[in-house]
Tab-separated table of C-alpha atoms in Angstrom:
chain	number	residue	atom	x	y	z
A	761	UNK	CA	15.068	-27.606	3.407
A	762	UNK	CA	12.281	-29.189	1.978
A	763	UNK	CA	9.180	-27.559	0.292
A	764	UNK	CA	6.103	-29.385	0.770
A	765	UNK	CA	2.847	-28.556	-0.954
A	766	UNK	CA	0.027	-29.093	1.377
A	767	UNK	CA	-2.747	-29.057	-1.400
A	768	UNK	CA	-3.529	-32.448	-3.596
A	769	UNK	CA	-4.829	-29.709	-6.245
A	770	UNK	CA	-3.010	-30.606	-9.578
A	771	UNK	CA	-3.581	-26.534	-11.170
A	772	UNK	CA	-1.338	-25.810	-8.066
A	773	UNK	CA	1.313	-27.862	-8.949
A	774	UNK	CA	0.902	-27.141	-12.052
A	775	UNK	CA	1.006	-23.373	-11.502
A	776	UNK	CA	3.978	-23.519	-9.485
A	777	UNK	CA	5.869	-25.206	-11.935
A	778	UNK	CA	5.491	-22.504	-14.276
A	779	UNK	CA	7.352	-20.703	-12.309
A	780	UNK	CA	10.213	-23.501	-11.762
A	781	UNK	CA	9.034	-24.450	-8.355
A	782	UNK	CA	8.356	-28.549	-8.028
A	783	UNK	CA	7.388	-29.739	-4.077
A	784	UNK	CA	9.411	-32.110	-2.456
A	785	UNK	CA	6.651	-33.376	-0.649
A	786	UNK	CA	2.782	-33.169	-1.280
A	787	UNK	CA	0.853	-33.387	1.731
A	788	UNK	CA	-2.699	-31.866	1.602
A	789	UNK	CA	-4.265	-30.660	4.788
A	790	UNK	CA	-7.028	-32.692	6.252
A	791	UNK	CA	-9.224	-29.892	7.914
A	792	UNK	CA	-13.010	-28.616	8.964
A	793	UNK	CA	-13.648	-26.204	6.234
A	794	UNK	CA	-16.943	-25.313	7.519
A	795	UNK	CA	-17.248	-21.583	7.796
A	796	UNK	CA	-18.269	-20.197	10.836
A	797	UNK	CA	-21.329	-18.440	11.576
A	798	UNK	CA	-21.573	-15.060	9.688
A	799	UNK	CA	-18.320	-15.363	8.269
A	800	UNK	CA	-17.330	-13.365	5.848
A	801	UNK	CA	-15.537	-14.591	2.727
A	802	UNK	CA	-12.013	-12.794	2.892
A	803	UNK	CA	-11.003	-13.763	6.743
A	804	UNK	CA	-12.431	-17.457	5.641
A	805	UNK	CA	-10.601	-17.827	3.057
A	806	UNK	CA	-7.453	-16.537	4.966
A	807	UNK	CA	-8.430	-18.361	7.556
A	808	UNK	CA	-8.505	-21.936	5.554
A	809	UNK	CA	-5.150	-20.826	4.413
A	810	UNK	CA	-3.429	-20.742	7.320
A	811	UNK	CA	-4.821	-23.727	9.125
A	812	UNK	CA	-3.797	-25.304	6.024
A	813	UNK	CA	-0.467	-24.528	6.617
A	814	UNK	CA	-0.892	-25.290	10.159
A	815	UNK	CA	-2.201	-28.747	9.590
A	816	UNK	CA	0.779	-30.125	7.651
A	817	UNK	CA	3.488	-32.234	9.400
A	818	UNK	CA	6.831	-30.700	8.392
A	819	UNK	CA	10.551	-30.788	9.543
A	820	UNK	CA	11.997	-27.660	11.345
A	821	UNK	CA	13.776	-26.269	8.291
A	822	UNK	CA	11.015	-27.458	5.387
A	823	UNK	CA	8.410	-25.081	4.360
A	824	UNK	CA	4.805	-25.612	4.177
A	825	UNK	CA	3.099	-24.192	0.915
A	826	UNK	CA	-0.782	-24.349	1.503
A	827	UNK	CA	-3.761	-21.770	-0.346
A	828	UNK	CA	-7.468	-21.686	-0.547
A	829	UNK	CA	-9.716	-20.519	-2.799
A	830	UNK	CA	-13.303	-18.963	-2.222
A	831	UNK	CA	-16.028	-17.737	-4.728
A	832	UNK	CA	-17.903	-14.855	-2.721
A	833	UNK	CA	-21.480	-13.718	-4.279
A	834	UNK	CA	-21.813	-10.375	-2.313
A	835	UNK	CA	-21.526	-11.674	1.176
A	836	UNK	CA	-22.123	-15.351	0.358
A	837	UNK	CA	-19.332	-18.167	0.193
A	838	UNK	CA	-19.801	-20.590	-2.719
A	839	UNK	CA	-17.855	-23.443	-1.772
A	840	UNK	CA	-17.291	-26.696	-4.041
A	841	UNK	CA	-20.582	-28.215	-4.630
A	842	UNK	CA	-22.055	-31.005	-3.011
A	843	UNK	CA	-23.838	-32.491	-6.094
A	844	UNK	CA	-25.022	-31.336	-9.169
A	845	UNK	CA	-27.712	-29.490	-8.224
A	846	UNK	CA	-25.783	-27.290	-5.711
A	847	UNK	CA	-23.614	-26.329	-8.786
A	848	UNK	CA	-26.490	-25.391	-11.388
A	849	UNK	CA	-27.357	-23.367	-8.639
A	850	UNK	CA	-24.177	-21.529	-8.198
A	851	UNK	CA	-24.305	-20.804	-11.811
A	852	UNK	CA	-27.499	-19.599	-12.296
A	853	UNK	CA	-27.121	-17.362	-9.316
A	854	UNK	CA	-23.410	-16.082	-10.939
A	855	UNK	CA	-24.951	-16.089	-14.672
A	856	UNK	CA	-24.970	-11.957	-15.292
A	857	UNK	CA	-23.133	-11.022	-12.795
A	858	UNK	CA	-19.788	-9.873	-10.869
A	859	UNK	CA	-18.363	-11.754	-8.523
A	860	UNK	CA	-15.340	-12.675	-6.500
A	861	UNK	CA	-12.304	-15.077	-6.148
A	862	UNK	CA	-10.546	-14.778	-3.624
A	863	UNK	CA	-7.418	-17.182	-3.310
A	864	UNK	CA	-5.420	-16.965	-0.199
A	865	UNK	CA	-1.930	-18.448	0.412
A	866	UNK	CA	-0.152	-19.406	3.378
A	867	UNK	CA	3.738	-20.507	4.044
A	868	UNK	CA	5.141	-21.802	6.835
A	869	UNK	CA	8.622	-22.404	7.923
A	870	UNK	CA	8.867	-23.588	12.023
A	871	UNK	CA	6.441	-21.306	13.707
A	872	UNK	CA	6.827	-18.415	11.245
A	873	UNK	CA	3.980	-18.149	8.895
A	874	UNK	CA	3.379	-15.812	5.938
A	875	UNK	CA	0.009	-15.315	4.878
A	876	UNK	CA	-1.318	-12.888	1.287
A	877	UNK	CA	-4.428	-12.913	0.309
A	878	UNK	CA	-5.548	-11.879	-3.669
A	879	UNK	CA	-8.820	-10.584	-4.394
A	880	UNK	CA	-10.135	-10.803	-8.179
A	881	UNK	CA	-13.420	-9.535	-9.560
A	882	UNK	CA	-14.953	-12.021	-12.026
A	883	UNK	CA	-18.088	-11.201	-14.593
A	884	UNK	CA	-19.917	-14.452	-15.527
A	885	UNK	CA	-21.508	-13.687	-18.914
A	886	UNK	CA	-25.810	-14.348	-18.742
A	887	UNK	CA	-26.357	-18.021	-18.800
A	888	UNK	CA	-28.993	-19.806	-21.023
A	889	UNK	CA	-30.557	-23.318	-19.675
A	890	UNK	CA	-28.311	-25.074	-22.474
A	891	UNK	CA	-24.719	-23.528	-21.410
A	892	UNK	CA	-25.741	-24.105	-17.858
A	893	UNK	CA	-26.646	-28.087	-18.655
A	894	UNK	CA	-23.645	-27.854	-21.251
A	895	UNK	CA	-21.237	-27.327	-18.981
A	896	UNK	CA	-22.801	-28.950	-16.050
A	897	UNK	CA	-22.384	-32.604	-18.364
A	898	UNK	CA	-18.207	-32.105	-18.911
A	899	UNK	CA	-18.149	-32.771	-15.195
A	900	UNK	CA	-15.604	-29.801	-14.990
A	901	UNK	CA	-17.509	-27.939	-11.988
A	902	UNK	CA	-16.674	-31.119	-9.508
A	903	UNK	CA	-14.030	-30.142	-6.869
A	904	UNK	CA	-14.198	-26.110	-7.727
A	905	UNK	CA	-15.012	-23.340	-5.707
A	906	UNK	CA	-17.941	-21.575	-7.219
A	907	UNK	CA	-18.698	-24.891	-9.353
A	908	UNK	CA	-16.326	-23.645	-11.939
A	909	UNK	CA	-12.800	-23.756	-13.830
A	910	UNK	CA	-11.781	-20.466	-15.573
A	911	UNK	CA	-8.818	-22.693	-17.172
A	912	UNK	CA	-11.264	-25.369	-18.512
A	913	UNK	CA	-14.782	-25.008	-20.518
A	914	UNK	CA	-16.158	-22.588	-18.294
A	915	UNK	CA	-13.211	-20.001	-19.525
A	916	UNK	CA	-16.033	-19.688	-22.413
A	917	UNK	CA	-18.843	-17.829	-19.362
A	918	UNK	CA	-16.112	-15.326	-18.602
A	919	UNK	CA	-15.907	-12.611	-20.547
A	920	UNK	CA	-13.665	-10.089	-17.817
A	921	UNK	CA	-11.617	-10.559	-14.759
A	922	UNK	CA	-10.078	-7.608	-13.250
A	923	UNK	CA	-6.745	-8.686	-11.005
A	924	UNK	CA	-4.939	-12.317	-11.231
A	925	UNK	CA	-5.786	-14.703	-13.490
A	926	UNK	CA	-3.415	-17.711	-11.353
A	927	UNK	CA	-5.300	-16.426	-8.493
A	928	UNK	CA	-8.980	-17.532	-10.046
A	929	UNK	CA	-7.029	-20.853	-11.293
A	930	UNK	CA	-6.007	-21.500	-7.273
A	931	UNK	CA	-1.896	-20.033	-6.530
A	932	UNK	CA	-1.638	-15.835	-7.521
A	933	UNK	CA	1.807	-16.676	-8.545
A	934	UNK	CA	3.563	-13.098	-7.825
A	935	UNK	CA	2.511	-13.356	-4.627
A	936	UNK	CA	3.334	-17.048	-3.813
A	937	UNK	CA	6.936	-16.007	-5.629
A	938	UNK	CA	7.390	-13.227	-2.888
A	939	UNK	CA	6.452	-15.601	-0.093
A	940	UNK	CA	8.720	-18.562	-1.164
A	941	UNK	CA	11.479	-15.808	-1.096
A	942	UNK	CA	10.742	-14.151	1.961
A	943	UNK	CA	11.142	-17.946	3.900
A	944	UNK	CA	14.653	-18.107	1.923
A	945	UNK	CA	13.258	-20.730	-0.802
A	946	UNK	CA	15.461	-19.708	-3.977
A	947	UNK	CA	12.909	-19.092	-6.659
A	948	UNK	CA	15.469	-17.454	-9.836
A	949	UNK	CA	18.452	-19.026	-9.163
A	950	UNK	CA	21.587	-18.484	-11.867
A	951	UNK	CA	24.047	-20.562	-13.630
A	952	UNK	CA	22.209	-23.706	-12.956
């Protein structure tokens, strides 16, 4: 049995290694991640999940780790920026305000699949033009849903989070943990 991580994200391997899990394989999913009309953020995000998990090529036996991660504004999906401008735009319209990460993960072993979605509320502290071109210059907000890092420079915009920090970084791990072990992946294993 092989576990294959079908994400190229490097705070997911890293995040599964705290927990003493290291892929076999990493394979990320090449997919349309275009929401559909009206969709909402939650069933998206699920949704991205599990057709990540779909999409990978795996053996039988191996198991297919795959998660997605959506910033949600009220109704709103803020995906990872286009350019620049998309993400000043995504801060200014976060700067003051709640809103939510949603990270959704999705395992698959043959044609079982497991799918647990986390849901954290996140308060961006008000912005001023300088933090906003500050942070916009370390280049941090390229590749991130919402535009943003909680474990880099923008951990200094967020005052609160209520729920799972690992979830806002990209892999809840107590939830990941409880998937691995429900598709028979050892996760504490003794006298090793």
């Amino acid at each position: 049995m092989q576990l294959i991580l079908g994400s190229a994200s490097p705070r997911r391997r890293d995040l599964l290694a705290q927990i003493g899990v290291v892929p076999d394989d990493i394979r990320p999913a090449d997919i349309d991640e275009t929401p559909q009309p009206r969709e909402l953020p939650r069933p998206y995000c699920l949704r991205m999940a599990c057709e990540k998990a779909r999409a990978v090529a795996a053996g039988e036996g191996d198991i297919v780790l795959a998660a997605d991660t959506t910033v949600a504004l009220g109704r709103r999906i803020l995906g990872k920026p286009e350019d620049e401008a998309q993400a000043r735009g995504f801060l200014a319209a976060m700067s003051g305000r709640r809103h939510r990460v949603i990270t959704a993960v999705a395992l698959r072993k043959g044609a079982r699949l497991w799918h647990r979605d986390v849901v954290t509320s996140v308060r961006m502290k008000s912005l001023s033009q300088d933090e906003i071109d500050g942070y916009i210059a370390t280049g941090d907000w390229q590749g991130k849903a919402g535009g943003y890092g909680i474990q880099g420079p923008a951990g200094a915009l967020i005052p609160w989070i209520g729920g799972s920090f690992t979830a806002v970084v990209g892999l809840p791990l107590a939830e990941t943990s409880a998937l691995l072990q429900a598709a028979g992946y050892p996760i504490w294993k003794s006298g090793t």
